[in-house]
Amino acid sequence: MNVLLTGGAGYIGSHTALELLRAGHDVVIADDFSNSSESSVRAIEKETGKKVRLYACDVSDALKCKMIFEENKFDAVIHFAGYKAVGESVAKPLMYFRNNFLSAIAVLESMLEHGVNLFVFSSSATVYGTCQDMPLVESSSLGVTSPYGRTKLVIEQMCEDVCKANPDFKAVMLRYFNPIGADASLAVGENPKGIPNNLMPYLCKVASGELDHLSVFGKDYDTPDGTCIRDFIHISDLASGHMAAVEKSGSLPKGISCFNLGTGKGTSVDELVSIFNSVNGNKVKFVYAGRRPGDVPVSYADVSKANEVLGWKASHSLEDACATAYAYQMKCSEGRH
Ligand code: UD1
């Protein structure tokens, strides 16, 4: 298949590109490099020995987006492009609405115009809002806890309407839990610009000496060790989930389908820090700090739907995720990337 990956140079997009190319698919990437770099695309090409057609542009620019569809024939689009920092979205909601909504609209319009009928969307477990019925199933109640989360939920709803109006259209919402780690080749990985917001990149920068210590946000939650619980999923598993969605799309019903992509297992922040330290040599100093506003205490997935319908299941260990995340960080710190 020939697949367009918007935001394909980013953390999840680049790993998905690798998996697709390794499986013999063709990939076109559109990325504005606002939170990624062209070097990831070159690294993907080097690793796979395949050429990737690259558009260095913002797909929310409808004219540029149309041009990509005029110059290529796609079987599917995986739409990763979008801003993703929860705290920043609270401070700058309109920036999030403009970027995330306009890019989704431009891509969907171009798809309809060119008869491309498979849209896979980078959604998030954040669409479950404050739902406390664990594990979260695709039919759990939905809600919003930040402007970022609102963009994910509203784009899911937009897709539902687009499917109703276009009976041949299929939209697959992949609700990610917490992706961590890097591809075993270390060709690509996560190395956010500036001080990281998310746990794993923060852990890596403390371990590499770039940051002094980790603050664990909250030790007084109603969980066994008092820290939050998340469903941390290896990025390579997440990437193979996208490939399963594309490859199994023929057997999906027309209209919208939603899938949780997680491991089905909750791990606490304390547990993850301890796995990270045992795998990478006890490099992380940490202190307990107050709760971070907006954090839900517990979030983990029921993954039976993705397993049954897509034939997909996460298989990598958290040890592997911690080892590869840190190894990629060291590779970047040593300037080899
Ligand atoms: C958030 C978003 C999620 C998004 C993801 C990646 C929500 C509810 N969740 O997940 O949708 O896909 O970011 O952008 O909007 N922690 C620390 N110290 C740190 C950093 C984090 O203790 O320095 C803790 C947090 O309090 C949390 C856990 O680690 O309990 C995971 O945090 P994080 O990696 O930021 O991901 P989420 O907030 O779960």
Tab-separated table of C-alpha atoms and ligand atoms in Angstrom:
chain	number	residue	atom	x	y	z
A	1	MET	CA	0.000	0.000	0.000
A	2	ASN	CA	1.043	3.598	-0.471
A	3	VAL	CA	0.474	5.455	2.794
A	4	LEU	CA	0.687	9.173	3.569
A	5	LEU	CA	1.977	9.879	7.069
A	6	THR	CA	1.288	13.433	8.153
A	7	GLY	CA	3.640	14.272	10.998
A	8	GLY	CA	5.602	11.234	9.873
A	9	ALA	CA	8.961	12.589	11.090
A	10	GLY	CA	7.781	12.755	14.711
A	11	TYR	CA	8.188	10.178	17.441
A	12	ILE	CA	5.235	7.906	16.645
A	13	GLY	CA	5.158	8.700	12.920
A	14	SER	CA	8.808	7.823	12.348
A	15	HIS	CA	8.452	4.446	14.081
A	16	THR	CA	5.327	3.699	12.060
A	17	ALA	CA	7.146	4.643	8.854
A	18	LEU	CA	9.903	2.173	9.746
A	19	GLU	CA	7.426	-0.668	10.359
A	20	LEU	CA	5.515	0.029	7.135
A	21	LEU	CA	8.664	0.186	5.015
A	22	ARG	CA	10.055	-2.988	6.585
A	23	ALA	CA	6.802	-4.745	5.686
A	24	GLY	CA	7.120	-3.675	2.042
A	25	HIS	CA	4.689	-0.740	1.973
A	26	ASP	CA	5.498	2.656	0.449
A	27	VAL	CA	5.484	5.743	2.585
A	28	VAL	CA	5.151	9.461	1.855
A	29	ILE	CA	5.822	11.824	4.753
A	30	ALA	CA	4.499	15.360	5.217
A	31	ASP	CA	5.931	17.203	8.205
A	32	ASP	CA	6.558	20.837	9.107
A	33	PHE	CA	9.352	19.841	11.535
A	34	SER	CA	7.874	21.990	14.296
A	35	ASN	CA	8.631	19.188	16.758
A	36	SER	CA	10.786	16.860	14.660
A	37	SER	CA	13.615	17.005	12.183
A	38	GLU	CA	14.448	15.924	8.680
A	39	SER	CA	17.278	13.791	10.042
A	40	SER	CA	14.680	11.230	11.247
A	41	VAL	CA	13.505	10.762	7.673
A	42	ARG	CA	17.078	10.280	6.484
A	43	ALA	CA	17.660	7.778	9.310
A	44	ILE	CA	14.559	5.816	8.264
A	45	GLU	CA	15.814	5.693	4.676
A	46	LYS	CA	19.260	4.556	5.791
A	47	GLU	CA	17.846	1.875	8.072
A	48	THR	CA	15.451	0.428	5.482
A	49	GLY	CA	17.422	1.153	2.307
A	50	LYS	CA	14.233	2.654	0.846
A	51	LYS	CA	13.432	6.110	-0.431
A	52	VAL	CA	10.774	8.191	1.314
A	53	ARG	CA	9.085	11.013	-0.554
A	54	LEU	CA	9.127	13.968	1.819
A	55	TYR	CA	7.008	17.127	1.844
A	56	ALA	CA	8.386	19.729	4.242
A	57	CYS	CA	5.115	21.522	4.830
A	58	ASP	CA	2.292	22.171	7.258
A	59	VAL	CA	-0.746	20.157	6.143
A	60	SER	CA	-3.103	22.678	7.749
A	61	ASP	CA	-2.241	24.796	4.712
A	62	ALA	CA	-5.065	23.461	2.516
A	63	LEU	CA	-3.377	24.352	-0.781
A	64	LYS	CA	-0.163	22.559	0.108
A	65	CYS	CA	-2.143	19.612	1.385
A	66	LYS	CA	-4.070	19.363	-1.904
A	67	MET	CA	-0.838	19.473	-3.852
A	68	ILE	CA	0.421	16.360	-2.005
A	69	PHE	CA	-2.722	14.468	-3.040
A	70	GLU	CA	-2.434	15.696	-6.629
A	71	GLU	CA	1.116	14.382	-6.902
A	72	ASN	CA	0.517	10.942	-5.308
A	73	LYS	CA	-2.011	8.160	-5.238
A	74	PHE	CA	-2.653	6.976	-1.687
A	75	ASP	CA	-4.402	3.903	-0.321
A	76	ALA	CA	-4.518	5.328	3.189
A	77	VAL	CA	-3.575	8.303	5.328
A	78	ILE	CA	-2.292	8.103	8.893
A	79	HIS	CA	-2.756	11.518	10.443
A	80	PHE	CA	-0.182	12.134	13.185
A	81	ALA	CA	0.362	15.855	12.595
A	82	GLY	CA	-0.726	17.915	15.565
A	83	TYR	CA	0.411	19.641	18.724
A	84	LYS	CA	0.512	17.359	21.755
A	85	ALA	CA	1.685	19.132	24.912
A	86	VAL	CA	-1.136	19.147	27.435
A	87	GLY	CA	0.155	22.075	29.549
A	88	GLU	CA	0.880	24.231	26.506
A	89	SER	CA	-2.645	23.586	25.245
A	90	VAL	CA	-4.064	24.972	28.493
A	91	ALA	CA	-2.007	28.169	28.046
A	92	LYS	CA	-2.637	28.493	24.286
A	93	PRO	CA	-5.947	26.794	23.448
A	94	LEU	CA	-6.543	28.691	20.216
A	95	MET	CA	-3.135	27.714	18.882
A	96	TYR	CA	-4.108	24.079	19.494
A	97	PHE	CA	-7.556	24.458	17.953
A	98	ARG	CA	-6.175	26.209	14.871
A	99	ASN	CA	-3.408	23.725	14.228
A	100	ASN	CA	-5.061	20.427	15.149
A	101	PHE	CA	-8.507	21.125	13.682
A	102	LEU	CA	-7.320	22.815	10.492
A	103	SER	CA	-4.837	20.078	9.693
A	104	ALA	CA	-7.459	17.348	10.192
A	105	ILE	CA	-9.973	19.247	8.041
A	106	ALA	CA	-7.480	19.899	5.244
A	107	VAL	CA	-6.423	16.246	5.151
A	108	LEU	CA	-9.990	14.920	5.232
A	109	GLU	CA	-11.081	17.333	2.471
A	110	SER	CA	-8.181	16.315	0.255
A	111	MET	CA	-8.927	12.641	0.867
A	112	LEU	CA	-12.572	13.000	-0.146
A	113	GLU	CA	-11.631	15.013	-3.207
A	114	HIS	CA	-9.200	12.304	-4.334
A	115	GLY	CA	-11.236	9.246	-3.380
A	116	VAL	CA	-8.868	8.096	-0.601
A	117	ASN	CA	-11.152	6.245	1.777
A	118	LEU	CA	-9.028	5.086	4.711
A	119	PHE	CA	-8.152	7.587	7.469
A	120	VAL	CA	-6.240	6.412	10.524
A	121	PHE	CA	-6.151	8.985	13.302
A	122	SER	CA	-3.668	9.496	16.135
A	123	SER	CA	-6.152	9.691	18.950
A	124	SER	CA	-5.374	9.318	22.633
A	125	ALA	CA	-6.531	7.773	25.873
A	126	THR	CA	-7.129	11.373	26.890
A	127	VAL	CA	-10.568	11.089	25.185
A	128	TYR	CA	-11.698	9.045	28.209
A	129	GLY	CA	-11.374	12.214	30.301
A	130	THR	CA	-11.812	11.423	33.990
A	131	CYS	CA	-13.553	8.062	33.465
A	132	GLN	CA	-12.579	5.827	36.371
A	133	ASP	CA	-13.889	2.441	35.186
A	134	MET	CA	-10.680	0.494	34.653
A	135	PRO	CA	-9.682	-1.011	32.342
A	136	LEU	CA	-10.896	1.525	29.794
A	137	VAL	CA	-12.887	-0.032	26.955
A	138	GLU	CA	-13.672	1.712	23.694
A	139	SER	CA	-17.282	2.160	24.844
A	140	SER	CA	-16.288	3.808	28.165
A	141	SER	CA	-17.587	7.319	28.777
A	142	LEU	CA	-15.676	10.100	27.035
A	143	GLY	CA	-14.674	13.518	28.332
A	144	VAL	CA	-12.227	16.373	28.122
A	145	THR	CA	-9.518	17.428	30.582
A	146	SER	CA	-7.530	19.877	28.408
A	147	PRO	CA	-7.769	21.783	25.113
A	148	TYR	CA	-5.383	19.188	23.661
A	149	GLY	CA	-7.794	16.451	24.711
A	150	ARG	CA	-10.682	18.435	23.240
A	151	THR	CA	-8.962	18.470	19.837
A	152	LYS	CA	-8.663	14.660	19.941
A	153	LEU	CA	-12.285	14.158	20.972
A	154	VAL	CA	-13.720	16.658	18.486
A	155	ILE	CA	-11.666	15.235	15.603
A	156	GLU	CA	-13.045	11.773	16.459
A	157	GLN	CA	-16.554	13.268	16.310
A	158	MET	CA	-15.752	15.044	13.035
A	159	CYS	CA	-14.699	11.683	11.582
A	160	GLU	CA	-17.992	10.160	12.655
A	161	ASP	CA	-19.891	12.867	10.735
A	162	VAL	CA	-17.619	12.544	7.697
A	163	CYS	CA	-18.278	8.781	7.649
A	164	LYS	CA	-22.052	9.318	7.851
A	165	ALA	CA	-21.941	11.668	4.884
A	166	ASN	CA	-19.578	9.430	2.862
A	167	PRO	CA	-20.682	5.801	3.067
A	168	ASP	CA	-17.468	4.419	1.494
A	169	PHE	CA	-15.223	6.150	4.019
A	170	LYS	CA	-13.473	4.309	6.854
A	171	ALA	CA	-12.006	6.159	9.818
A	172	VAL	CA	-9.948	4.279	12.396
A	173	MET	CA	-9.346	6.029	15.708
A	174	LEU	CA	-6.286	4.657	17.495
A	175	ARG	CA	-6.418	5.675	21.143
A	176	TYR	CA	-2.843	5.589	22.378
A	177	PHE	CA	-1.946	5.022	25.974
A	178	ASN	CA	1.605	6.032	27.014
A	179	PRO	CA	4.188	5.276	24.295
A	180	ILE	CA	7.813	4.891	25.417
A	181	GLY	CA	11.082	3.456	24.101
A	182	ALA	CA	12.780	3.380	20.726
A	183	ASP	CA	13.231	1.069	17.757
A	184	ALA	CA	15.870	-1.622	18.401
A	185	SER	CA	18.037	-0.167	15.609
A	186	LEU	CA	18.079	3.214	17.445
A	187	ALA	CA	17.634	4.800	14.014
A	188	VAL	CA	14.805	6.884	15.485
A	189	GLY	CA	13.545	7.601	18.990
A	190	GLU	CA	12.198	10.318	21.242
A	191	ASN	CA	14.279	13.396	21.922
A	192	PRO	CA	11.976	16.344	22.572
A	193	LYS	CA	13.269	19.893	22.270
A	194	GLY	CA	13.669	21.714	25.613
A	195	ILE	CA	12.676	20.363	29.012
A	196	PRO	CA	10.436	17.322	28.543
A	197	ASN	CA	6.907	17.179	29.943
A	198	ASN	CA	6.487	13.429	29.715
A	199	LEU	CA	7.916	10.916	32.128
A	200	MET	CA	10.206	8.767	29.948
A	201	PRO	CA	12.088	11.563	28.153
A	202	TYR	CA	12.510	13.257	31.537
A	203	LEU	CA	13.924	10.054	33.039
A	204	CYS	CA	16.347	9.758	30.124
A	205	LYS	CA	17.621	13.321	30.508
A	206	VAL	CA	18.190	12.826	34.243
A	207	ALA	CA	20.031	9.568	33.566
A	208	SER	CA	22.227	11.242	30.941
A	209	GLY	CA	23.078	14.071	33.347
A	210	GLU	CA	21.291	16.813	31.395
A	211	LEU	CA	18.790	17.278	34.219
A	212	ASP	CA	19.528	16.892	37.925
A	213	HIS	CA	16.610	14.850	39.233
A	214	LEU	CA	13.097	13.687	38.496
A	215	SER	CA	10.117	15.009	40.434
A	216	VAL	CA	7.521	12.278	40.853
A	217	PHE	CA	4.216	14.121	40.778
A	218	GLY	CA	2.100	12.818	43.669
A	219	LYS	CA	2.714	10.074	46.240
A	220	ASP	CA	-0.739	10.309	47.818
A	221	TYR	CA	-2.937	8.781	45.115
A	222	ASP	CA	-5.264	5.937	45.991
A	223	THR	CA	-3.000	3.362	44.330
A	224	PRO	CA	-0.839	0.601	45.898
A	225	ASP	CA	2.331	2.758	46.087
A	226	GLY	CA	0.613	6.153	46.020
A	227	THR	CA	1.898	7.163	42.557
A	228	CYS	CA	-0.146	7.379	39.348
A	229	ILE	CA	-0.686	4.307	37.211
A	230	ARG	CA	-0.348	4.355	33.427
A	231	ASP	CA	-0.360	1.846	30.577
A	232	PHE	CA	3.142	2.283	29.137
A	233	ILE	CA	3.410	0.764	25.668
A	234	HIS	CA	6.580	0.179	23.661
A	235	ILE	CA	6.695	2.486	20.650
A	236	SER	CA	7.425	-0.434	18.292
A	237	ASP	CA	4.218	-2.117	19.449
A	238	LEU	CA	2.323	1.107	18.890
A	239	ALA	CA	3.808	1.338	15.392
A	240	SER	CA	2.792	-2.233	14.567
A	241	GLY	CA	-0.729	-1.355	15.754
A	242	HIS	CA	-0.896	1.250	12.984
A	243	MET	CA	0.278	-1.270	10.452
A	244	ALA	CA	-2.358	-3.737	11.624
A	245	ALA	CA	-5.035	-1.040	11.234
A	246	VAL	CA	-3.955	-0.347	7.659
A	247	GLU	CA	-3.487	-3.989	6.652
A	248	LYS	CA	-6.709	-5.211	8.265
A	249	SER	CA	-8.768	-2.274	7.034
A	250	GLY	CA	-10.440	-4.438	4.374
A	251	SER	CA	-12.223	-6.414	7.075
A	252	LEU	CA	-13.297	-3.345	9.069
A	253	PRO	CA	-16.849	-2.095	8.632
A	254	LYS	CA	-17.371	1.147	6.721
A	255	GLY	CA	-17.679	4.108	9.077
A	256	ILE	CA	-15.776	4.802	12.248
A	257	SER	CA	-13.921	2.213	14.376
A	258	CYS	CA	-12.082	2.951	17.627
A	259	PHE	CA	-9.266	0.887	19.155
A	260	ASN	CA	-7.265	1.184	22.340
A	261	LEU	CA	-3.553	0.693	21.771
A	262	GLY	CA	-2.011	-0.212	25.103
A	263	THR	CA	-0.687	-3.295	26.855
A	264	GLY	CA	-3.679	-3.873	29.115
A	265	LYS	CA	-1.413	-3.620	32.157
A	266	GLY	CA	-1.076	-0.697	34.537
A	267	THR	CA	2.369	0.250	35.857
A	268	SER	CA	2.939	2.915	38.511
A	269	VAL	CA	5.363	5.804	38.106
A	270	ASP	CA	7.440	4.374	40.984
A	271	GLU	CA	7.536	0.976	39.267
A	272	LEU	CA	8.639	2.478	35.960
A	273	VAL	CA	11.422	4.480	37.667
A	274	SER	CA	12.601	1.335	39.372
A	275	ILE	CA	12.592	-0.719	36.135
A	276	PHE	CA	14.466	2.131	34.413
A	277	ASN	CA	17.096	2.186	37.175
A	278	SER	CA	17.546	-1.559	37.243
A	279	VAL	CA	17.997	-1.726	33.463
A	280	ASN	CA	20.160	1.372	33.068
A	281	GLY	CA	22.352	1.322	36.187
A	282	ASN	CA	20.602	3.342	38.898
A	283	LYS	CA	21.262	6.713	37.373
A	284	VAL	CA	18.028	8.457	38.252
A	285	LYS	CA	17.720	10.517	41.400
A	286	PHE	CA	14.151	11.422	42.216
A	287	VAL	CA	12.117	13.305	44.779
A	288	TYR	CA	8.404	13.163	45.514
A	289	ALA	CA	6.583	16.366	44.651
A	290	GLY	CA	2.958	17.532	44.696
A	291	ARG	CA	0.380	16.269	42.232
A	292	ARG	CA	0.482	17.707	38.706
A	293	PRO	CA	-2.792	19.489	37.927
A	294	GLY	CA	-4.942	17.575	35.451
A	295	ASP	CA	-3.372	14.129	36.023
A	296	VAL	CA	-5.811	11.238	36.292
A	297	PRO	CA	-4.802	8.779	39.056
A	298	VAL	CA	-5.121	5.588	37.004
A	299	SER	CA	-5.344	4.887	33.278
A	300	TYR	CA	-4.938	1.542	31.528
A	301	ALA	CA	-6.534	-0.104	28.559
A	302	ASP	CA	-8.657	-3.081	27.775
A	303	VAL	CA	-7.006	-4.184	24.544
A	304	SER	CA	-9.229	-7.109	23.614
A	305	LYS	CA	-10.875	-5.282	20.703
A	306	ALA	CA	-7.581	-4.549	18.916
A	307	ASN	CA	-6.530	-8.116	19.616
A	308	GLU	CA	-9.718	-9.677	18.238
A	309	VAL	CA	-10.373	-7.362	15.289
A	310	LEU	CA	-6.865	-6.317	14.221
A	311	GLY	CA	-5.051	-9.441	15.416
A	312	TRP	CA	-2.667	-7.098	17.225
A	313	LYS	CA	-1.099	-7.384	20.652
A	314	ALA	CA	1.779	-5.585	22.363
A	315	SER	CA	4.760	-7.870	22.865
A	316	HIS	CA	7.787	-5.818	23.930
A	317	SER	CA	8.753	-5.541	27.599
A	318	LEU	CA	9.048	-2.401	29.715
A	319	GLU	CA	12.692	-3.366	30.274
A	320	ASP	CA	13.249	-3.189	26.523
A	321	ALA	CA	11.443	0.160	26.357
A	322	CYS	CA	13.573	1.615	29.187
A	323	ALA	CA	16.814	0.290	27.661
A	324	THR	CA	16.145	1.554	24.133
A	325	ALA	CA	14.794	4.929	25.307
A	326	TYR	CA	17.988	5.563	27.263
A	327	ALA	CA	20.286	4.182	24.563
A	328	TYR	CA	18.685	6.533	22.024
A	329	GLN	CA	19.054	9.462	24.423
A	330	MET	CA	22.769	8.658	24.825
A	331	LYS	CA	23.151	8.413	21.070
A	332	CYS	CA	21.657	11.909	20.739
A	333	SER	CA	23.719	13.326	23.612
A	334	GLU	CA	26.890	12.011	22.045
A	335	GLY	CA	25.948	13.851	18.867
A	336	ARG	CA	25.752	10.720	16.799
A	337	HIS	CA	22.300	11.691	15.589
B	1	UD1	C1	-0.252	12.834	28.591
B	1	UD1	C2	-1.624	12.946	28.000
B	1	UD1	C3	-1.753	12.008	26.842
B	1	UD1	C4	-0.666	12.272	25.833
B	1	UD1	C5	0.668	12.091	26.528
B	1	UD1	C6	1.810	12.367	25.570
B	1	UD1	C7	-3.640	13.416	29.308
B	1	UD1	C8	-4.543	12.966	30.412
B	1	UD1	N1	-2.610	12.629	29.019
B	1	UD1	O1	-0.196	11.558	29.242
B	1	UD1	O2	-2.984	12.150	26.224
B	1	UD1	O3	-0.791	11.384	24.757
B	1	UD1	O4	0.742	12.995	27.631
B	1	UD1	O5	1.905	13.700	25.228
B	1	UD1	O6	-3.873	14.425	28.725
B	1	UD1	N2	5.290	12.303	35.749
B	1	UD1	C9	6.111	12.570	36.814
B	1	UD1	N3	7.166	13.398	36.632
B	1	UD1	C10	7.455	13.983	35.420
B	1	UD1	C11	6.608	13.697	34.321
B	1	UD1	C12	5.522	12.861	34.523
B	1	UD1	O7	5.889	12.076	37.932
B	1	UD1	O8	8.422	14.733	35.314
B	1	UD1	C13	4.132	11.409	35.936
B	1	UD1	C14	2.811	12.108	35.658
B	1	UD1	O9	2.348	12.763	36.809
B	1	UD1	C15	1.936	10.924	35.245
B	1	UD1	C16	2.923	9.945	34.601
B	1	UD1	O10	4.224	10.352	35.027
B	1	UD1	O11	1.402	10.336	36.382
B	1	UD1	C17	2.882	9.975	33.087
B	1	UD1	O12	2.976	11.327	32.662
B	1	UD1	P1	3.233	11.741	31.147
B	1	UD1	O13	4.378	10.979	30.603
B	1	UD1	O14	3.306	13.223	31.074
B	1	UD1	O15	1.943	11.211	30.372
B	1	UD1	P2	0.374	11.418	30.693
B	1	UD1	O16	0.138	12.649	31.454
B	1	UD1	O17	-0.140	10.141	31.259
